[in-house]
XYZ file of C-alpha atoms in Angstrom:
177
model
C 45.937 35.120 47.077
C 44.316 36.962 50.758
C 41.936 40.147 50.201
C 40.183 42.104 53.170
C 37.191 42.843 50.362
C 34.371 40.536 49.646
C 36.320 40.343 46.141
C 39.865 41.191 44.770
C 40.176 44.008 42.822
C 40.976 41.350 39.823
C 37.728 39.547 39.943
C 36.235 43.044 40.592
C 37.232 44.092 37.106
C 36.458 41.138 35.569
C 32.890 41.390 37.392
C 32.014 45.330 35.972
C 33.912 44.745 32.782
C 32.047 41.959 31.169
C 29.023 44.135 31.719
C 30.394 46.484 29.835
C 31.999 45.305 27.457
C 28.227 43.451 26.799
C 26.477 45.892 25.949
C 26.454 47.099 22.619
C 28.402 50.167 21.542
C 26.673 51.354 18.233
C 22.467 50.809 19.506
C 20.833 52.129 17.029
C 17.359 50.590 16.565
C 18.007 48.364 19.050
C 15.683 49.049 21.096
C 12.004 49.625 19.104
C 11.103 52.844 21.187
C 12.092 56.419 20.171
C 15.353 58.570 20.713
C 14.335 60.284 23.870
C 11.704 58.340 25.636
C 11.954 58.210 29.345
C 12.075 54.675 30.643
C 12.105 52.416 33.779
C 14.863 50.271 34.403
C 14.150 47.193 36.304
C 16.516 44.232 37.195
C 16.559 41.231 38.339
C 19.198 38.381 38.184
C 20.971 36.233 40.567
C 24.367 37.953 40.605
C 23.227 40.712 43.966
C 24.770 43.240 42.278
C 22.516 44.876 41.206
C 23.400 48.483 42.360
C 26.055 48.294 39.548
C 24.531 46.916 36.784
C 21.503 48.977 37.651
C 23.598 52.605 37.666
C 25.971 50.584 34.196
C 22.323 50.006 31.876
C 21.089 53.474 33.106
C 24.605 55.449 31.822
C 24.250 52.977 29.173
C 20.548 54.168 28.738
C 21.525 57.669 28.895
C 24.252 57.316 26.056
C 21.908 55.602 23.654
C 19.531 58.706 24.259
C 16.752 57.469 26.443
C 15.816 59.638 30.266
C 16.594 57.032 32.474
C 13.279 57.716 35.445
C 13.078 56.567 38.759
C 10.173 55.858 39.646
C 7.653 54.150 36.294
C 5.051 56.737 36.877
C 6.916 59.596 35.472
C 7.941 56.577 32.710
C 6.322 55.299 29.574
C 7.990 52.371 29.132
C 9.546 50.067 30.997
C 12.601 48.137 30.652
C 13.292 45.074 32.798
C 16.948 44.132 32.504
C 17.718 40.211 32.853
C 20.484 38.916 34.165
C 21.073 35.397 33.452
C 25.172 35.601 34.391
C 27.963 38.101 36.190
C 30.371 36.056 37.725
C 34.186 34.274 37.509
C 35.168 30.601 37.088
C 39.194 29.676 37.904
C 40.879 27.171 37.486
C 45.234 26.280 37.775
C 47.433 23.876 36.480
C 50.452 23.063 39.021
C 53.216 21.456 37.210
C 55.968 21.758 40.409
C 55.583 20.160 43.984
C 52.461 21.651 45.833
C 52.744 23.703 49.607
C 53.186 20.908 52.085
C 52.154 22.178 55.540
C 52.615 19.806 58.812
C 52.812 20.066 62.602
C 57.149 19.504 62.306
C 57.775 20.730 59.016
C 55.551 23.067 56.050
C 57.348 23.592 52.107
C 56.079 26.786 50.433
C 55.530 25.922 46.704
C 58.025 24.748 43.970
C 56.156 25.347 40.490
C 57.830 24.930 37.452
C 54.646 26.111 35.549
C 52.305 27.262 37.709
C 49.015 28.496 35.694
C 45.801 30.675 36.614
C 43.137 31.810 34.575
C 40.401 33.820 36.420
C 37.370 34.576 33.478
C 35.066 37.369 34.017
C 31.686 36.771 32.027
C 28.179 38.381 31.485
C 25.291 37.461 30.129
C 21.722 39.748 29.742
C 18.627 40.246 27.778
C 16.493 43.758 27.969
C 12.292 43.266 27.591
C 10.661 46.257 26.567
C 6.871 47.042 27.717
C 4.704 49.747 27.120
C 3.134 51.769 30.290
C 1.191 52.137 31.425
C -0.494 48.914 29.829
C 2.403 46.816 31.597
C 2.303 45.497 27.292
C 5.242 43.568 26.430
C 6.653 45.610 23.151
C 10.343 43.586 22.609
C 12.832 41.151 23.698
C 16.327 42.383 22.535
C 18.973 38.928 21.492
C 21.346 38.293 24.965
C 24.077 40.980 25.175
C 27.440 38.114 26.220
C 30.862 39.775 27.230
C 33.586 38.021 28.873
C 37.362 38.877 30.254
C 39.963 37.393 31.558
C 42.630 37.520 33.809
C 45.258 34.590 34.063
C 48.634 34.443 35.647
C 51.419 32.414 35.348
C 55.053 31.413 37.149
C 57.707 28.994 35.554
C 60.737 28.220 36.128
C 60.281 28.981 40.215
C 60.489 32.415 39.552
C 59.741 33.889 36.882
C 55.998 35.829 37.235
C 54.344 37.265 34.182
C 50.554 37.829 32.909
C 48.237 38.175 29.875
C 44.446 39.265 29.895
C 41.855 41.786 28.666
C 41.648 44.021 30.635
C 42.251 47.337 30.044
C 44.037 48.075 32.648
C 44.544 45.761 35.435
C 46.043 45.737 39.141
C 49.177 45.145 39.898
C 50.566 43.734 42.624
C 52.313 47.245 45.055
C 51.777 49.176 42.326
C 50.324 51.131 45.081
C 53.706 50.921 47.221
C 55.099 54.170 48.936
C 59.500 54.698 49.656
């Protein structure tokens, strides 16, 4: 399916919801620093989504009672958020005839059964350092979460999906009459 953005809406939701779900809801005593402490947040990883990750983690730390500072000089602790993985995986199963395009004839896909699976995955952990000394004081265990969106076609015309996304978009759901 074509999209004009870098990522389709489903993929964006899979990534952002996996990230949010990876963070514990009840974080009592998760970090060995007192609530109300000023912290400086650094993000590293391989995803290219550092702005999203920074904003989600800063919001989560704020909900836990920490004050996220824009400068390390104003903080008592530095929290390095290490993003091990933030991405999607996909796969497809087709029982039928795939789309055929040629010079003289084109035939659309005829799916007796088709399943398209897409999974979002987030894996991160925190390293906590004292400032200004830079002394490492704690590493959290990994925070992991998966989300999924599966789209099915049966007997050429019946389409349906299964997902754990909170509110996935529907194709053509915003058409004007």
